[in-house]
Coordinates of C-alpha atoms in Angstrom, one line a residue:
M171 CA 15.3 5.9 -31.9
E172 CA 18.5 6.4 -30.0
R173 CA 18.4 10.1 -30.8
K174 CA 14.8 10.3 -29.5
D175 CA 15.9 8.5 -26.3
E176 CA 18.8 10.9 -25.9
A177 CA 16.6 13.9 -26.4
A178 CA 14.1 12.6 -23.9
A179 CA 16.8 12.1 -21.3
V180 CA 18.1 15.6 -21.9
V181 CA 14.6 17.0 -21.4
D182 CA 14.1 14.9 -18.2
E183 CA 17.5 16.1 -16.8
Y184 CA 16.5 19.7 -17.7
I185 CA 13.2 19.4 -15.9
V186 CA 14.8 17.9 -12.8
G187 CA 17.5 20.6 -12.8
V188 CA 14.9 23.4 -13.0
F189 CA 12.9 21.7 -10.2
V190 CA 16.0 21.4 -7.9
A191 CA 17.1 25.0 -8.7
T192 CA 13.6 26.3 -7.9
M193 CA 13.4 24.5 -4.6
A194 CA 16.9 25.7 -3.7
G195 CA 15.9 29.2 -4.4
I196 CA 12.8 28.9 -2.3
V197 CA 14.8 27.6 0.6
L198 CA 17.4 30.3 0.2
M199 CA 14.8 33.0 0.1
Y200 CA 13.2 31.6 3.3
L201 CA 16.5 31.5 5.1
L202 CA 17.4 35.1 4.1
K203 CA 13.9 36.3 5.1
D204 CA 14.2 34.6 8.5
R205 CA 17.7 36.0 9.0
R206 CA 16.4 39.5 8.2
R207 CA 13.5 39.1 10.6
R208 CA 15.9 38.0 13.4
I209 CA 18.2 41.0 12.8
V210 CA 15.3 43.4 12.9
K211 CA 14.0 41.9 16.1
S212 CA 17.5 42.0 17.7
K213 CA 17.8 45.7 16.8
A214 CA 14.4 46.4 18.3
A215 CA 15.4 44.7 21.5
R216 CA 18.7 46.8 21.7
N217 CA 17.1 50.1 20.8
G218 CA 14.5 50.2 23.3
A219 CA 12.1 48.8 24.6
A220 CA 10.3 46.8 27.1
E221 CA 8.4 44.4 24.9
S222 CA 5.0 43.2 26.0
N223 CA 2.5 40.5 25.1
G224 CA -1.1 40.3 24.3
G225 CA -1.5 43.7 22.6
S226 CA -0.2 45.4 25.8
V227 CA 1.6 48.8 25.9
F228 CA 5.2 49.6 26.1
V229 CA 7.1 52.8 26.2
T230 CA 9.9 53.4 23.6
S231 CA 12.9 55.6 24.2
E232 CA 10.9 58.5 22.7
G233 CA 8.1 57.8 25.2
K234 CA 5.6 56.6 22.6
E235 CA 3.3 53.7 23.1
R236 CA 2.9 50.9 20.6
E237 CA 1.3 47.5 20.4
E238 CA 3.2 44.2 20.3
D239 CA 1.9 40.8 19.1
E240 CA 1.5 38.1 21.6
G241 CA 4.4 35.8 22.0
P242 CA 6.1 33.5 24.6
E243 CA 8.1 35.0 27.4
M244 CA 9.9 33.9 30.5
E245 CA 8.5 34.5 34.0
P246 CA 9.9 37.8 35.4
D247 CA 12.2 37.9 38.4
V248 CA 10.4 40.9 39.8
I249 CA 7.0 42.5 39.2
I250 CA 6.8 46.2 40.0
V251 CA 3.4 47.8 40.5
G252 CA 3.6 51.4 39.6
A253 CA 6.0 53.4 37.4
G254 CA 6.3 56.7 39.3
V255 CA 9.6 57.9 40.7
A256 CA 10.2 54.8 42.9
G257 CA 8.9 52.3 40.4
A258 CA 10.7 53.6 37.3
A259 CA 14.0 54.1 39.1
L260 CA 13.8 50.6 40.6
A261 CA 12.9 49.0 37.2
H262 CA 16.0 50.6 35.6
T263 CA 18.2 49.7 38.5
L264 CA 17.2 46.0 38.7
G265 CA 17.2 45.8 34.9
K266 CA 20.8 46.9 34.9
E267 CA 21.6 44.2 37.4
G268 CA 20.3 41.6 34.9
R269 CA 16.9 40.9 36.5
R270 CA 13.9 40.3 34.3
V271 CA 11.4 43.1 35.4
H272 CA 7.8 43.5 34.5
V273 CA 6.3 46.9 35.4
I274 CA 2.6 47.4 35.5
E275 CA 1.5 51.1 35.6
R276 CA -2.1 52.3 35.5
D277 CA -1.3 55.2 33.1
L278 CA 1.8 55.6 31.0
T279 CA 1.0 59.0 29.8
E280 CA 2.9 62.0 31.3
P281 CA 1.6 62.6 34.9
D282 CA 0.4 66.1 35.8
R283 CA 0.9 66.7 39.6
I284 CA 1.5 69.7 41.8
V285 CA 4.0 67.9 44.1
G286 CA 7.1 65.9 43.6
E287 CA 8.7 68.8 41.8
L288 CA 11.7 69.5 44.1
L289 CA 14.6 67.0 44.3
Q290 CA 16.9 67.8 47.2
P291 CA 20.8 67.5 46.7
G292 CA 20.8 64.3 48.7
G293 CA 18.3 62.8 46.3
Y294 CA 20.3 64.0 43.3
L295 CA 23.3 62.2 44.8
K296 CA 21.2 59.0 44.8
L297 CA 20.2 59.7 41.2
I298 CA 23.9 59.8 40.3
E299 CA 24.5 56.5 42.2
L300 CA 21.7 54.9 40.2
G301 CA 23.0 56.2 36.9
L302 CA 19.9 58.3 36.4
E303 CA 21.3 61.8 36.7
D304 CA 20.7 62.5 33.0
C305 CA 16.9 62.2 33.7
V306 CA 17.0 65.9 34.9
D307 CA 18.5 66.9 31.5
H308 CA 16.4 68.4 28.7
I309 CA 13.3 69.0 30.8
D310 CA 14.1 72.6 31.7
A311 CA 15.0 71.6 35.3
Q312 CA 16.3 74.4 37.5
R313 CA 19.2 74.3 39.9
V314 CA 18.2 74.9 43.5
L315 CA 21.0 76.1 45.9
G316 CA 19.1 76.5 49.1
Y317 CA 16.1 78.2 50.7
A318 CA 14.9 81.7 51.5
L319 CA 12.8 82.1 54.7
F320 CA 10.4 85.0 55.1
K321 CA 8.6 86.1 58.3
D322 CA 6.9 89.5 59.1
G323 CA 8.7 91.4 56.4
K324 CA 12.1 89.9 57.2
S325 CA 14.0 87.3 55.2
T326 CA 17.1 85.1 55.5
K327 CA 18.9 83.0 52.9
L328 CA 19.9 79.4 53.8
S329 CA 22.4 77.8 51.3
Y330 CA 23.0 74.1 51.0
P331 CA 26.4 73.1 52.3
L332 CA 27.7 71.9 48.9
E333 CA 31.4 72.9 49.2
K334 CA 32.6 69.3 49.4
F335 CA 30.8 68.1 46.3
H336 CA 31.2 68.3 42.6
S337 CA 29.9 71.6 41.1
D338 CA 27.0 69.7 39.4
V339 CA 25.6 68.6 42.8
A340 CA 22.6 70.8 43.8
G341 CA 18.9 70.5 44.2
R342 CA 16.7 70.3 41.1
S343 CA 13.2 71.6 40.5
F344 CA 11.1 70.6 37.5
H345 CA 7.8 69.5 36.1
N346 CA 7.1 66.2 37.9
G347 CA 5.7 64.5 34.8
R348 CA 8.6 65.3 32.6
F349 CA 11.0 63.8 35.1
I350 CA 9.0 60.6 35.5
Q351 CA 8.7 60.2 31.7
R352 CA 12.5 60.5 31.4
M353 CA 13.0 57.7 33.9
R354 CA 10.4 55.5 32.3
E355 CA 12.0 56.0 28.9
K356 CA 15.4 55.1 30.3
A357 CA 14.0 51.9 32.0
A358 CA 12.4 51.0 28.7
T359 CA 15.7 51.0 26.9
L360 CA 16.7 47.8 28.7
P361 CA 15.5 44.7 26.8
N362 CA 14.8 42.8 30.0
V363 CA 12.5 45.5 31.4
K364 CA 8.9 45.5 30.2
L365 CA 6.5 48.4 30.9
E366 CA 2.9 47.6 30.5
Q367 CA -0.2 49.8 31.0
G368 CA -2.7 48.1 33.3
T369 CA -4.5 48.4 36.6
V370 CA -3.5 45.9 39.3
T371 CA -6.6 44.8 41.1
S372 CA -5.2 42.4 43.7
L373 CA -2.2 40.5 44.8
I374 CA -2.2 36.7 44.2
E375 CA -1.7 34.9 47.5
E376 CA -1.1 31.2 48.2
N377 CA -0.6 30.0 51.7
G378 CA 0.5 33.4 53.0
V379 CA 3.0 34.0 50.1
I380 CA 2.5 36.6 47.4
K381 CA 2.9 34.8 44.1
G382 CA 2.2 37.7 41.7
V383 CA -0.6 40.1 40.7
Q384 CA -4.0 40.1 39.0
Y385 CA -4.5 43.0 36.7
K386 CA -6.6 44.5 34.0
S387 CA -4.8 45.4 30.8
K388 CA -5.4 48.6 28.8
S389 CA -7.7 46.6 26.5
G390 CA -9.8 45.6 29.6
L391 CA -8.8 42.0 29.7
E392 CA -8.0 40.3 33.0
H393 CA -4.5 38.8 33.4
K394 CA -2.4 37.1 36.0
K395 CA 1.3 37.6 36.2
Y396 CA 3.6 35.5 38.5
A397 CA 7.1 36.3 39.9
P398 CA 9.2 35.4 42.9
L399 CA 9.1 39.0 44.2
T400 CA 6.4 41.7 43.8
I401 CA 7.3 45.2 44.8
V402 CA 4.3 47.5 45.2
C403 CA 5.1 51.2 44.7
D404 CA 1.8 52.5 43.2
G405 CA 1.8 55.9 45.1
C406 CA -0.2 57.6 47.7
F407 CA -3.5 56.3 46.4
S408 CA -2.4 52.7 46.6
N409 CA -5.2 50.2 47.1
L410 CA -2.7 47.4 47.8
R411 CA -0.9 48.8 50.9
R412 CA -3.5 47.5 53.3
N413 CA -2.3 44.0 52.6
L414 CA 1.3 44.8 53.4
C415 CA 1.4 47.5 56.1
N416 CA -0.7 49.4 58.6
P417 CA -2.6 51.7 56.2
K418 CA -3.5 54.5 58.6
V419 CA -3.0 57.8 56.8
E420 CA -3.3 61.2 58.4
V421 CA -4.2 64.3 56.3
P422 CA -3.0 67.4 58.4
S423 CA -3.6 69.9 55.5
Y424 CA -4.1 70.5 51.8
F425 CA -1.9 72.2 49.2
V426 CA -3.5 74.7 46.9
G427 CA -1.3 74.8 43.8
M428 CA -0.9 77.4 41.1
V429 CA 1.8 78.4 38.5
L430 CA 3.1 81.9 38.4
E431 CA 4.5 83.0 35.0
N432 CA 7.0 85.7 33.9
C433 CA 8.0 86.9 37.4
Q434 CA 11.2 86.9 39.3
L435 CA 11.8 85.3 42.7
P436 CA 13.5 87.5 45.3
F437 CA 16.4 85.0 45.5
D438 CA 17.4 83.2 42.3
N439 CA 17.8 79.4 42.4
H440 CA 16.3 79.1 45.9
G441 CA 13.1 77.7 47.2
H442 CA 11.0 80.3 49.2
V443 CA 9.1 79.5 52.4
I444 CA 6.8 82.2 53.8
L445 CA 5.9 81.7 57.4
A446 CA 2.4 82.9 56.9
D447 CA -0.8 82.8 58.9
P448 CA -2.2 80.1 59.3
S449 CA 0.5 78.0 57.7
P450 CA 3.4 78.1 55.2
I451 CA 3.4 79.2 51.6
L452 CA 6.0 77.8 49.2
F453 CA 7.4 79.2 45.9
Y454 CA 10.1 77.5 43.7
P455 CA 10.9 77.5 40.0
I456 CA 9.8 74.5 37.9
S457 CA 11.0 75.8 34.6
S458 CA 12.8 78.8 33.2
T459 CA 9.5 80.7 33.0
E460 CA 7.3 79.1 35.6
I461 CA 7.2 79.3 39.4
R462 CA 5.2 76.9 41.5
C463 CA 3.2 78.3 44.3
L464 CA 1.8 75.9 47.0
V465 CA -0.4 77.4 49.7
D466 CA -0.9 75.2 52.7
V467 CA -4.4 75.1 54.1
P468 CA -4.6 73.3 57.4
G469 CA -7.5 71.0 58.3
Q470 CA -9.7 68.5 56.4
K471 CA -11.4 70.9 54.1
V472 CA -10.4 73.7 51.7
P473 CA -12.5 76.6 50.4
S474 CA -14.6 75.7 47.4
I475 CA -13.1 76.6 44.0
A476 CA -16.5 76.2 42.2
N477 CA -18.3 78.9 44.2
G478 CA -15.5 81.4 44.4
E479 CA -14.6 80.9 48.0
M480 CA -11.0 79.8 47.1
N481 CA -10.4 83.0 45.0
Q482 CA -11.5 85.2 47.9
Y483 CA -9.4 83.2 50.4
L484 CA -6.3 83.5 48.3
K485 CA -6.8 87.2 47.5
N486 CA -7.9 88.4 51.0
V487 CA -5.9 86.1 53.3
V488 CA -2.9 84.8 51.4
A489 CA -1.9 87.6 48.9
P490 CA -1.2 90.3 51.6
Q491 CA 1.4 88.0 53.1
I492 CA 3.6 87.2 50.1
P493 CA 6.7 89.2 48.9
P494 CA 5.7 92.3 46.9
Q495 CA 7.7 91.1 43.9
L496 CA 5.3 88.2 43.4
Y497 CA 2.0 89.9 44.2
D498 CA 0.9 90.9 40.7
S499 CA 1.8 87.4 39.3
F500 CA 0.0 85.8 42.2
I501 CA -3.2 87.7 41.6
A502 CA -2.9 86.9 37.8
A503 CA -2.5 83.2 38.6
I504 CA -5.7 83.3 40.7
D505 CA -7.7 85.1 38.0
S506 CA -6.5 82.5 35.4
G507 CA -8.6 79.9 37.2
N508 CA -6.0 77.2 37.0
I509 CA -6.1 76.3 40.7
R510 CA -5.6 72.7 42.0
T511 CA -5.8 71.1 45.4
M512 CA -4.2 68.0 46.8
P513 CA -4.4 66.5 50.3
N514 CA -1.1 66.3 52.2
R515 CA -0.7 62.8 53.6
S516 CA 1.4 61.5 56.4
M517 CA 2.0 57.8 57.0
P518 CA 4.9 56.3 59.0
A519 CA 6.4 53.1 57.8
D520 CA 4.7 50.3 59.7
P521 CA 5.1 47.1 57.5
H522 CA 3.7 43.6 57.8
P523 CA 6.6 41.6 56.4
T524 CA 5.0 39.3 53.8
P525 CA 6.8 36.6 51.8
G526 CA 7.0 37.4 48.1
A527 CA 6.2 41.1 48.4
L528 CA 7.7 44.5 49.4
L529 CA 6.3 48.0 49.7
L530 CA 8.1 51.1 48.4
G531 CA 7.6 54.8 47.8
D532 CA 4.5 56.7 48.9
A533 CA 2.5 53.5 49.0
F534 CA 4.7 52.6 52.0
N535 CA 5.8 55.8 53.7
M536 CA 4.7 59.4 53.4
R537 CA 5.5 62.6 55.2
H538 CA 4.3 66.2 54.9
P539 CA 5.7 67.5 51.6
L540 CA 6.7 70.9 53.1
T541 CA 10.4 69.9 52.9
G542 CA 10.4 68.2 49.5
G543 CA 12.0 65.0 50.9
G544 CA 9.8 62.3 49.4
M545 CA 11.8 61.6 46.3
T546 CA 15.1 61.6 48.3
V547 CA 13.6 58.9 50.6
A548 CA 12.3 56.9 47.6
L549 CA 15.6 57.0 45.7
S550 CA 17.5 56.1 48.8
D551 CA 15.3 53.1 49.3
V552 CA 15.9 52.0 45.7
T553 CA 19.6 52.0 46.2
L554 CA 19.3 50.0 49.4
I555 CA 17.0 47.4 47.7
R556 CA 19.5 47.1 44.8
D557 CA 22.4 46.5 47.3
L558 CA 20.4 43.9 49.3
L559 CA 19.3 41.9 46.2
K560 CA 22.7 42.1 44.5
P561 CA 24.2 38.9 46.1
L562 CA 21.1 36.8 45.5
R563 CA 21.3 34.5 42.6
N564 CA 17.6 33.7 42.7
L565 CA 14.6 34.9 44.6
R566 CA 12.4 31.8 44.8
D567 CA 12.9 30.9 48.5
S568 CA 10.1 33.3 49.6
A569 CA 10.4 32.6 53.4
S570 CA 14.1 33.1 53.5
L571 CA 14.0 36.2 51.2
C572 CA 11.3 37.7 53.5
K573 CA 13.5 37.3 56.6
Y574 CA 16.5 38.6 54.8
L575 CA 14.6 41.7 53.5
E576 CA 13.4 42.6 57.0
S577 CA 16.8 44.3 57.2
F578 CA 15.6 46.8 54.6
Y579 CA 13.1 48.3 57.1
T580 CA 15.9 49.0 59.6
L581 CA 18.7 50.0 57.2
R582 CA 16.5 52.7 55.6
K583 CA 15.8 54.3 58.9
P584 CA 18.6 56.9 59.2
V585 CA 17.7 58.6 55.9
A586 CA 13.9 58.1 56.0
S587 CA 13.4 58.8 59.7
T588 CA 15.5 62.0 59.6
I589 CA 13.6 63.4 56.6
N590 CA 10.2 62.2 58.0
T591 CA 10.7 63.6 61.4
L592 CA 12.1 66.9 60.2
A593 CA 9.1 67.4 57.8
G594 CA 6.5 66.7 60.5
A595 CA 8.3 68.8 63.1
L596 CA 9.0 71.8 60.8
Y597 CA 5.4 71.9 59.6
K598 CA 4.1 72.2 63.2
V599 CA 6.7 74.8 64.1
F600 CA 6.2 76.9 61.0
S601 CA 2.4 76.9 61.3
A602 CA 0.9 79.9 63.2
S603 CA -0.7 79.3 66.6
P604 CA -2.5 81.5 69.2
D605 CA -0.4 79.8 72.0
E606 CA 2.3 82.1 73.3
A607 CA 4.8 79.3 73.6
R608 CA 4.3 78.1 70.0
K609 CA 4.7 81.7 68.8
E610 CA 8.0 81.9 70.6
M611 CA 9.1 78.6 69.2
R612 CA 8.3 79.8 65.6
Q613 CA 10.2 83.0 66.1
A614 CA 13.1 81.2 67.7
C615 CA 13.3 78.9 64.7
F616 CA 13.5 81.8 62.3
D617 CA 16.1 83.6 64.3
Y618 CA 18.2 80.5 65.0
L619 CA 18.4 79.8 61.2
S620 CA 19.3 83.4 60.6
L621 CA 22.3 83.2 62.9
G622 CA 24.3 81.5 60.1
G623 CA 27.2 79.1 60.6
V624 CA 26.4 75.7 62.1
C625 CA 23.0 77.0 63.2
S626 CA 22.1 77.4 59.5
T627 CA 24.2 74.7 57.7
G628 CA 23.3 72.0 60.3
P629 CA 19.5 72.1 59.8
V630 CA 19.8 72.7 56.0
A631 CA 22.1 69.7 55.7
L632 CA 19.4 67.6 57.4
L633 CA 16.7 69.1 55.2
S634 CA 18.7 68.5 52.0
G635 CA 19.4 64.8 52.8
L636 CA 23.1 65.5 52.9
N637 CA 23.4 64.6 56.6
P638 CA 20.8 61.9 57.4
R639 CA 21.5 61.6 61.1
P640 CA 18.6 61.5 63.5
L641 CA 20.7 62.5 66.5
S642 CA 21.8 65.6 64.8
L643 CA 18.2 66.5 64.0
V644 CA 17.2 66.1 67.7
L645 CA 20.1 68.2 68.9
H646 CA 19.3 71.1 66.5
F647 CA 15.6 70.9 67.3
F648 CA 16.2 71.3 71.0
A649 CA 18.9 73.9 70.4
V650 CA 16.2 76.0 68.8
A651 CA 14.0 75.5 71.9
V652 CA 16.8 76.4 74.3
Y653 CA 17.6 79.4 72.1
G654 CA 14.0 80.5 72.4
V655 CA 14.0 80.1 76.2
G656 CA 17.2 82.1 76.4
R657 CA 15.6 85.0 74.5
L658 CA 12.7 85.0 77.0
L659 CA 15.0 85.2 80.0
V660 CA 17.0 88.2 78.7
P661 CA 17.4 90.7 80.2
F662 CA 15.5 89.4 83.3
P663 CA 13.8 86.1 83.9
Y664 CA 10.3 87.4 84.7
P665 CA 7.9 84.7 86.1
K666 CA 5.6 85.0 83.0
N667 CA 8.6 84.4 80.7
L668 CA 9.8 81.5 82.8
W669 CA 6.4 79.9 82.5
I670 CA 6.3 80.5 78.7
G671 CA 9.8 79.1 78.4
A672 CA 8.9 75.9 80.3
R673 CA 5.9 75.4 78.0
L674 CA 8.1 76.1 75.0
I675 CA 10.4 73.2 76.0
S676 CA 7.4 71.0 76.8
G677 CA 5.8 71.9 73.5
A678 CA 9.0 71.1 71.5
A679 CA 9.0 67.7 73.2
G680 CA 5.4 67.2 72.4
I681 CA 6.1 67.9 68.7
I682 CA 9.1 65.7 68.1
F683 CA 8.8 62.8 70.4
P684 CA 5.5 61.4 69.0
I685 CA 7.0 61.5 65.5
I686 CA 10.1 59.7 66.7
K687 CA 7.9 57.1 68.5
A688 CA 6.0 56.5 65.3
E689 CA 9.2 56.1 63.3
G690 CA 10.7 53.7 66.0
V691 CA 13.2 54.8 68.6
R692 CA 15.4 51.7 68.4
Q693 CA 15.5 51.6 64.6
M694 CA 16.3 55.4 64.4
F695 CA 19.0 55.7 67.0
F696 CA 20.2 52.1 67.7
P697 CA 19.8 50.2 64.3
A698 CA 22.7 47.9 65.0
T699 CA 20.8 46.4 68.0
V700 CA 18.0 45.2 65.7
P701 CA 18.6 41.5 64.8
A702 CA 17.5 42.0 61.2
Y703 CA 20.3 44.5 60.7
Y704 CA 22.8 41.7 60.7
R705 CA 20.8 39.2 58.8
A706 CA 22.6 37.8 55.8
P707 CA 21.2 35.9 52.8
R708 CA 21.3 32.2 53.4
S709 CA 19.1 29.7 51.5
A710 CA 17.8 32.6 49.3
T711 CA 21.2 32.6 47.5
K712 CA 21.0 29.0 46.5

């Protein structure tokens, strides 16, 4: 009996041991599996990529989209509407500062545009300041060292004054979509930046304060997202700007865009501006084998592409005015049928300061794209917003934050107003006119820039964003007018020429002063007298 009892005890102990060992194994396997899952998740966060909830889209460092399962998340510090040049640059910049950023972009595939392809040296310096200069690498971007100006068979070369800068500093021209995708990819490498594809339909407002946005995700579902600060930079077609600024937009002309292939520009690494009739024609490289052509067509309508009017216009009116080296490629581009048009919009910055929201980029401020200054203005604004937000520990006091950020509208003026005013004034001067005084002003501008020295480097420094000084712009503009009058009075001041000279000065004033008035005289020339210029963060830092 004792032996049987002992045997039974041994069996019981064996069963218990097996049970304990099995349970321990199960627990161990669960712990190892959980640890492995956390490691994988941690690596995914480090390697790229703006995670998103509810089956929404995010862009990996390779630019690919993928779906993520829904999961809990913290409220973002900033919502950015739009992931173009301004939105993508701002997302990366604020993400580097440690902010939680949620970007909502209507289309995360590569954009295909005919503008936003030339970054001036001043804009490239801002790109360096933001740590985004590598975004022009590996996209076949071309260095741009200045401009070549053509008029009536004559030409002059205008080089950027880059002597004081590192050898890498120059303009860059490229495919706009490739550049934007590179910036989106870089923003997506930050774990606290989320890029989601969706269409923002409205801003959420409570008691005059913007609390967030309502949007439709890629799957078609309606969502609401809340944040202390919403920054709207959804481009020239923005449907949200009317809530935050005076939305009056002027369309002085259209660009007709084509790509010329396998041809050589008269001046390597330079943008080319032809002072044609009725308005300028632009050529610049966008890759090692492609040259962008933009034909400006003034007015509210362009010839129809569908019925062949556009082809006839380009061949009969435009083609005879372009340099002979480009003629054959220009005709081939027309015959290829790949012709696109885009309205050129102009909208001065006229904000309605609104607690909880800010406007940026083309949604806020546009100028004629003749001078290629839009990206320089946008990147300059991004650096300014970064610097203004840097001392703020949180952004939840909307009223104080709104008052504080009013200084943004003043501090941006030297760069933005200089580039805006120059773009508007040059477009009017470079366009043909039957008026004798306007003809003289146009010729005087070409001859003044051809003089070289300060007459060349001064205006080009303004154009490139390297010298954003409104006073310098006004001085050079009227120097051109005075130079034109001097040409009329030599060798003898005939009464007719005196009258044309007086109208030339009056016409110059009529071109530039309305633009300056729209930009704001006090903000442009006397920003230190604007109270918001001195405003410091108070309760917003608490």
